[in-house]
Coordinates of C-alpha atoms in Angstrom, one line a residue:
X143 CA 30.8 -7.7 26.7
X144 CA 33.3 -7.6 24.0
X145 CA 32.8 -5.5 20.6
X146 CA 32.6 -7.3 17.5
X147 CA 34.1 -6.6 13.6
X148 CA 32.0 -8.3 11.1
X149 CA 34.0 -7.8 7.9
X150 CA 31.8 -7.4 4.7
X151 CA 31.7 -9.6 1.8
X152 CA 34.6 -8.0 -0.3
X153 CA 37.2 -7.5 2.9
X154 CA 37.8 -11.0 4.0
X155 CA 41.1 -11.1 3.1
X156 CA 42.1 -8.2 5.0
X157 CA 44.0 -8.6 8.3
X158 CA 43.6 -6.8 11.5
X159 CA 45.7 -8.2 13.7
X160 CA 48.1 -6.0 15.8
X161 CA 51.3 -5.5 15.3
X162 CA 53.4 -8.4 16.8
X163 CA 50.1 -10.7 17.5
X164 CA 48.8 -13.1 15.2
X165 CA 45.8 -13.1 17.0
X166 CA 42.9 -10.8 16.0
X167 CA 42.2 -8.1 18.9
X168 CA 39.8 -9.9 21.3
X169 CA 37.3 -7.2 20.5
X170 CA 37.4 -7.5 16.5
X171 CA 35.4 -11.0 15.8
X172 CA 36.0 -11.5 11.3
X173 CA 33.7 -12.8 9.8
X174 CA 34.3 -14.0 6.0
X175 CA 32.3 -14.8 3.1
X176 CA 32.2 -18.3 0.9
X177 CA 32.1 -15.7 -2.3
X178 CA 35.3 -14.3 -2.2
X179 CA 36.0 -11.1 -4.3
X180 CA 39.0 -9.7 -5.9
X181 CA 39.0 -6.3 -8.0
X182 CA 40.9 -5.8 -11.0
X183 CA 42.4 -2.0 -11.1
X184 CA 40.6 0.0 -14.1
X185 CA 42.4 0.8 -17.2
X186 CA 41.6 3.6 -19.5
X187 CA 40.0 2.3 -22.3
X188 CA 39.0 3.6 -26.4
X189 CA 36.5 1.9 -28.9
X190 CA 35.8 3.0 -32.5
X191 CA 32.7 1.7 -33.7
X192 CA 32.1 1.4 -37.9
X193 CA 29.0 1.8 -39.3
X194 CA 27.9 2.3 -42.9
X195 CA 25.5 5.1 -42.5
X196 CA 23.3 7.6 -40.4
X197 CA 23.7 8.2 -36.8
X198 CA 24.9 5.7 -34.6
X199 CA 23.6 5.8 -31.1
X200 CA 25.3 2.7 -28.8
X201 CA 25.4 2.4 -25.1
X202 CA 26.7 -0.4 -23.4
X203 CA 28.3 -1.5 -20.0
X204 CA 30.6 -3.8 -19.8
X205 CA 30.9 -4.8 -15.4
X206 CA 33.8 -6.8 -13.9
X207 CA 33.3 -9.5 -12.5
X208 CA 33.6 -8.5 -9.1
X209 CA 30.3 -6.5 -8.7
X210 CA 28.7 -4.8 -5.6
X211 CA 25.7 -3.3 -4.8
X212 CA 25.6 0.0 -7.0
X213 CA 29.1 0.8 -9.3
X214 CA 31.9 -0.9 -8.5
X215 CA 35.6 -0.3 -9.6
X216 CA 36.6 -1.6 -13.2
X217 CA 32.9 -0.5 -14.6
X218 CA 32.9 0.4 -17.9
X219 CA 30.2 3.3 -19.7
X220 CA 30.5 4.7 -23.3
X221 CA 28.5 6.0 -25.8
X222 CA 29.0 6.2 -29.4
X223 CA 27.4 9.0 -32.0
X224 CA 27.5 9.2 -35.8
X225 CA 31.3 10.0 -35.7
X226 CA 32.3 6.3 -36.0
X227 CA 34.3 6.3 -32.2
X228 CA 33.0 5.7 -28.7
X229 CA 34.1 7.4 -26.2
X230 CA 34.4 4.8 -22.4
X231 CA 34.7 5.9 -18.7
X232 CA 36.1 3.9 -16.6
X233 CA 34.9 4.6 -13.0
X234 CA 37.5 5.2 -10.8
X235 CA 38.2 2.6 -7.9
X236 CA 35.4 3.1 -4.8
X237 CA 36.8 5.0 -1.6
X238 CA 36.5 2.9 1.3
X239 CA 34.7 4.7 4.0
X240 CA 34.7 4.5 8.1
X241 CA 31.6 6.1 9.6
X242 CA 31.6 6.7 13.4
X243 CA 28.3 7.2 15.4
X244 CA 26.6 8.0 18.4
X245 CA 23.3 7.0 17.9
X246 CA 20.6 6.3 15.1
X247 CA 23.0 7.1 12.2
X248 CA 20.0 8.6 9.9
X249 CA 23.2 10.5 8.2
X250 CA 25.1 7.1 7.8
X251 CA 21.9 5.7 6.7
X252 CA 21.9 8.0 3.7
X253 CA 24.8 7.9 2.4
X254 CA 24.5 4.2 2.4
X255 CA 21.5 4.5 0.6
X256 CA 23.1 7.2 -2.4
X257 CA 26.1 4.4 -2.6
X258 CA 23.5 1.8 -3.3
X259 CA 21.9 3.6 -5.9
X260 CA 25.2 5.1 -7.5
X261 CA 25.1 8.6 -6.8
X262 CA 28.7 8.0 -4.4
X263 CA 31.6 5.8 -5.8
X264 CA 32.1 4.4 -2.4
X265 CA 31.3 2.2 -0.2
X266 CA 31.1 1.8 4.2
X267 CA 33.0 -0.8 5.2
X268 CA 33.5 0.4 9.0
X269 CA 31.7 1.9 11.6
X270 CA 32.7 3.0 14.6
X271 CA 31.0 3.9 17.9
X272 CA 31.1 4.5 21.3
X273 CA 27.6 3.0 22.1
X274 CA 27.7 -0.5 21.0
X275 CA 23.7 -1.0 21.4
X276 CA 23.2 2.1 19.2
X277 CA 21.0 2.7 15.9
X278 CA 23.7 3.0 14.0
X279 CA 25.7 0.2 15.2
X280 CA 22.8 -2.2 14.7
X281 CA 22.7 -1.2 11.2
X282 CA 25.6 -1.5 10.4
X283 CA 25.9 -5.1 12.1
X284 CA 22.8 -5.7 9.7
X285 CA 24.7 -4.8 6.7
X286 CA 27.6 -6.9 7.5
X287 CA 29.8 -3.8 7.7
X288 CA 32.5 -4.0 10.4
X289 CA 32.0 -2.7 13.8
X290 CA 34.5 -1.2 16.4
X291 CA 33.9 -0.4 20.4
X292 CA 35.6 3.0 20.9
X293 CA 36.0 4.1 22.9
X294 CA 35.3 1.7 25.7
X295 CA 33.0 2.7 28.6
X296 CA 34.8 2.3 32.0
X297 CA 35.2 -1.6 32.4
X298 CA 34.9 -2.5 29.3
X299 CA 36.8 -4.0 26.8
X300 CA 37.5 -2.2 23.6
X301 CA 40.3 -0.3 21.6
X302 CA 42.5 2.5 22.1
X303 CA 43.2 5.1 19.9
X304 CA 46.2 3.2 18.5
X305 CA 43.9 0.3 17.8
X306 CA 41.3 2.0 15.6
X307 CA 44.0 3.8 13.6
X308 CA 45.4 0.0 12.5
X309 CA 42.2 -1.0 11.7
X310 CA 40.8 1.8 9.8
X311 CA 44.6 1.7 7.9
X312 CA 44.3 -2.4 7.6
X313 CA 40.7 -1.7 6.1
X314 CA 42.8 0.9 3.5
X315 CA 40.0 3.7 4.6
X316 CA 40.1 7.0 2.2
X317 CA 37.6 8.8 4.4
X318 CA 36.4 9.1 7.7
X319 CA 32.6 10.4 8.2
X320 CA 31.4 11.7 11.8
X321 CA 27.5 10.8 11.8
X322 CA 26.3 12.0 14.8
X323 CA 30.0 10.8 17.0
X324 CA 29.7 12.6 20.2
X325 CA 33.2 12.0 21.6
X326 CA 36.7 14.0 20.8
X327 CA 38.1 11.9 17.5
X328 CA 41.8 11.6 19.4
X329 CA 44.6 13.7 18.0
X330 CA 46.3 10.1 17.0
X331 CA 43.5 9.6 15.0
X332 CA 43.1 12.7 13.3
X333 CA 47.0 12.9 12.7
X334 CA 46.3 9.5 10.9
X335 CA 44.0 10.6 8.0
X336 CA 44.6 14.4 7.4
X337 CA 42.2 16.6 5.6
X338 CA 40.1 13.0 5.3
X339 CA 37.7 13.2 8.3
X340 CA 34.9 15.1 7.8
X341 CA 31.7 16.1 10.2
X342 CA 28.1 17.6 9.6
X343 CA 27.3 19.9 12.5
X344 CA 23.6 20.8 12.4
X345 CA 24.3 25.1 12.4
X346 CA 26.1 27.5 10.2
X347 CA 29.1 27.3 11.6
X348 CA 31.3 29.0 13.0
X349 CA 28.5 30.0 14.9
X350 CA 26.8 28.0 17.4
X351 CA 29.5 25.5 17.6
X352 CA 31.8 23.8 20.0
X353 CA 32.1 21.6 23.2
X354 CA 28.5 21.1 24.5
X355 CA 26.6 22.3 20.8
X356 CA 25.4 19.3 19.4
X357 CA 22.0 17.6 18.4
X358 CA 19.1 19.7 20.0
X359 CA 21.5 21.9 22.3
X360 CA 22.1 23.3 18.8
X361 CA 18.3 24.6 17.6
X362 CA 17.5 25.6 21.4
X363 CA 20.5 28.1 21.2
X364 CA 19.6 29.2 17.5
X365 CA 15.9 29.9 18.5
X366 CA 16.8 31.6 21.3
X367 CA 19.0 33.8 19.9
X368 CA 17.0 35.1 17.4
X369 CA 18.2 34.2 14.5
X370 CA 16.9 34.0 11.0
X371 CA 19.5 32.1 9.5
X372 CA 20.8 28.2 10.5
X373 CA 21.6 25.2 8.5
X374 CA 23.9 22.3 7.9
X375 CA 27.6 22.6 7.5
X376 CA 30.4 19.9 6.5
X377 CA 34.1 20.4 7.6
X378 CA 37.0 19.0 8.1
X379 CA 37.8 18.2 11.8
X380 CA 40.9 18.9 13.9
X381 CA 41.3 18.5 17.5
X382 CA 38.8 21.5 18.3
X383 CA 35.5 20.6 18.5
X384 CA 33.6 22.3 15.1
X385 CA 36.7 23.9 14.3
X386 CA 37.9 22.6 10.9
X387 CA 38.2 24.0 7.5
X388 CA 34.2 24.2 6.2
X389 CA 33.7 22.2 3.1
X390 CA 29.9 23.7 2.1
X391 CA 26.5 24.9 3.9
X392 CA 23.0 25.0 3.1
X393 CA 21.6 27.9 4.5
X394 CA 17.9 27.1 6.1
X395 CA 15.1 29.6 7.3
X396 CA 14.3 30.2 11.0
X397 CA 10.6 31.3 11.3
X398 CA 10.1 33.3 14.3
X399 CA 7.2 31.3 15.7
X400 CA 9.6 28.2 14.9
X401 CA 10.1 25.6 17.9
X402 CA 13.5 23.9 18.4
X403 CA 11.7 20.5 17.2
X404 CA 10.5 22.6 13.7
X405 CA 14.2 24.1 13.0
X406 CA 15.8 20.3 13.9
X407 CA 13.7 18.6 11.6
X408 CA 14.3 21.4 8.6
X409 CA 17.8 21.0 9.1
X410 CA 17.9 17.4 9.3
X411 CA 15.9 17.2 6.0
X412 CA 18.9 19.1 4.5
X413 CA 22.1 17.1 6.2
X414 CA 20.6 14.0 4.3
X415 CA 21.4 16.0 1.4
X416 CA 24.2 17.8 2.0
X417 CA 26.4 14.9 3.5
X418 CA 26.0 13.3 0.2
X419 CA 26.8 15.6 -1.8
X420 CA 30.0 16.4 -0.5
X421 CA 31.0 12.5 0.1
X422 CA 30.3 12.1 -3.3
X423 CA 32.2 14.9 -4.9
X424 CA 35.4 14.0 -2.6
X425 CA 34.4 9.8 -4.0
X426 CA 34.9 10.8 -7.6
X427 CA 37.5 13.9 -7.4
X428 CA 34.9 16.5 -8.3
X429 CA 36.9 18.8 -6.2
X430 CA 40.5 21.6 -6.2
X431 CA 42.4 23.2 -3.1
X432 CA 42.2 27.0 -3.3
X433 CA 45.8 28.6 -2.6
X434 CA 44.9 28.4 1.2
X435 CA 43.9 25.5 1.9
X436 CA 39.9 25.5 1.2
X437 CA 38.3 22.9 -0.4
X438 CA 35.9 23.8 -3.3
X439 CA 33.6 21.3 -4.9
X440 CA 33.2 21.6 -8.2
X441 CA 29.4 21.6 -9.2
X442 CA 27.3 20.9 -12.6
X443 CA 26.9 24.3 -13.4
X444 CA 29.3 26.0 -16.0
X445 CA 28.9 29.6 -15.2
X446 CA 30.1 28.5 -11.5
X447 CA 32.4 26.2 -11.4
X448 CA 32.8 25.6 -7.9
X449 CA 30.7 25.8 -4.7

């Protein structure tokens, strides 16, 4: 049984055929909207406001008329105090994101709901997987985001490698999010969006990573090894399984009466956080490159600039 792409709202104009074929790939199905919606590109903007006397507190938003669920690109905030001007942001325009699952997608899940409620200036507008009956895939179907087979099981029709980069390129993705994606992202792929994919791996890596350490494999090998120490950790992915550039950790206590059920939940409590954060720092540029290459987000607090 064929894959299917159900575009969302906002991307029915965007094309996925392959290159050559004006046909869209038998397992990519669009599926467009009566509401068409075109964004207009933000432009810096300054108000002075006059008043006669006292303080002056304004606040206003002025929204484009292209709107989404939560901010959308061409938003406009300011305030104004008793100095007669108003300062306006402009929100930048939202990352498109790609999310590629395995299973339930409770990480997906969250950072859907932060983008709803504005705490990311993005927004999910594919999902991959390997399991086309999965949680996440249903969700995602149930969102109307769009949905791609890869890869394939043995028989069945799908997309390569090749085909997922021109789709995730057609879709103009800025970031690629691994939610619980138990396959090898392809070399083809990860050539395609450097230092743009990123993964949540449920230990403090490096340790108690690589091929075969994933989901519970994980908190078996941490409990049995006696340590005190685990927790979530976002990186950057290369061909290596859990071998990327780390991004940030949240360090979580292992009790020693702890079960491998008790440390996965703890940690999973704190990848619902985590994952956010960081997709939403990289979503609004709260970030620098330190002279070698390491990411550092910049956080809200002055004395430490960066985390």
């Amino acid at each position: 049984m064929s894959a299917h792409v159900v575009l969302p709202r906002c991307l029915g104009r965007v094309s996925l055929r392959k290159q050559g074929d004006d046909s869209v790939p038998r397992s990519v199905q669009r599926a467009t909207s009566s509401h068409p919606t075109t964004l207009t590109p933000p432009c810096p903007i300054r108000l002075s406001t006059k008043h006669r006397a006292g303080k002056l507190a304004a606040a206003f938003k002025i929204s484009s008329s292209a709107r989404s669920n939560g901010r959308c690109a061409g938003e406009v905030y300011a305030s104004a105090s008793g100095n007669g001007a108003a300062s306006v942001d402009v929100l930048p325009p939202k990352k498109k994101i790609a999310c590629f699952v395995s299973g339930g997608g409770s990480n997906m899940k969250k950072i859907y709901e932060a983008i709803q409620d504005g705490r990311i200036n993005g927004e999910i507008t594919v999902v991959v997987s390997d399991k086309s009956g999965c949680g996440g895939w249903t969700y995602a179907v149930e969102k109307g985001m769009t949905t791609v087979l890869f890869p394939p099981k043995k028989g069945e029709e799908g997309n390569s490698a090749a085909d997922v980069v021109k789709i995730l390129k057609a879709e103009q993705i800025d970031y690629v999010l691994l939610a619980g994606y138990l396959k090898l992202v392809p070399l083809e792929i990860v050539q395609a969006f450097p230092q743009a994919i990123l993964n949540i791996h449920p230990a403090l890596l490096p340790a108690f990573g690589g091929k075969g350490y994933h989901g519970m494999n994980v908190h078996r090998a941490v409990v049995a090894s006696g340590a005190r120490w685990t927790g979530p950790t976002v990186h950057f992915i290369d061909e290596e399984y859990d071998r990327g550039s780390i991004i940030a950790q949240t360090p979580v206590p292992v009790y020693p009466t702890d079960t491998p059920e008790e440390v996965a939940a703890r940690v999973l409590a704190q990848e619902w956080v985590l994952y956010s954060v960081v997709v939403s720092a990289l979503c609004s540029g709260s970030y620098q490159w330190r002279e070698d290459g390491v990411i550092m987000l910049k956080t809200q607090d002055p004395e430490h600039a960066f985390a």
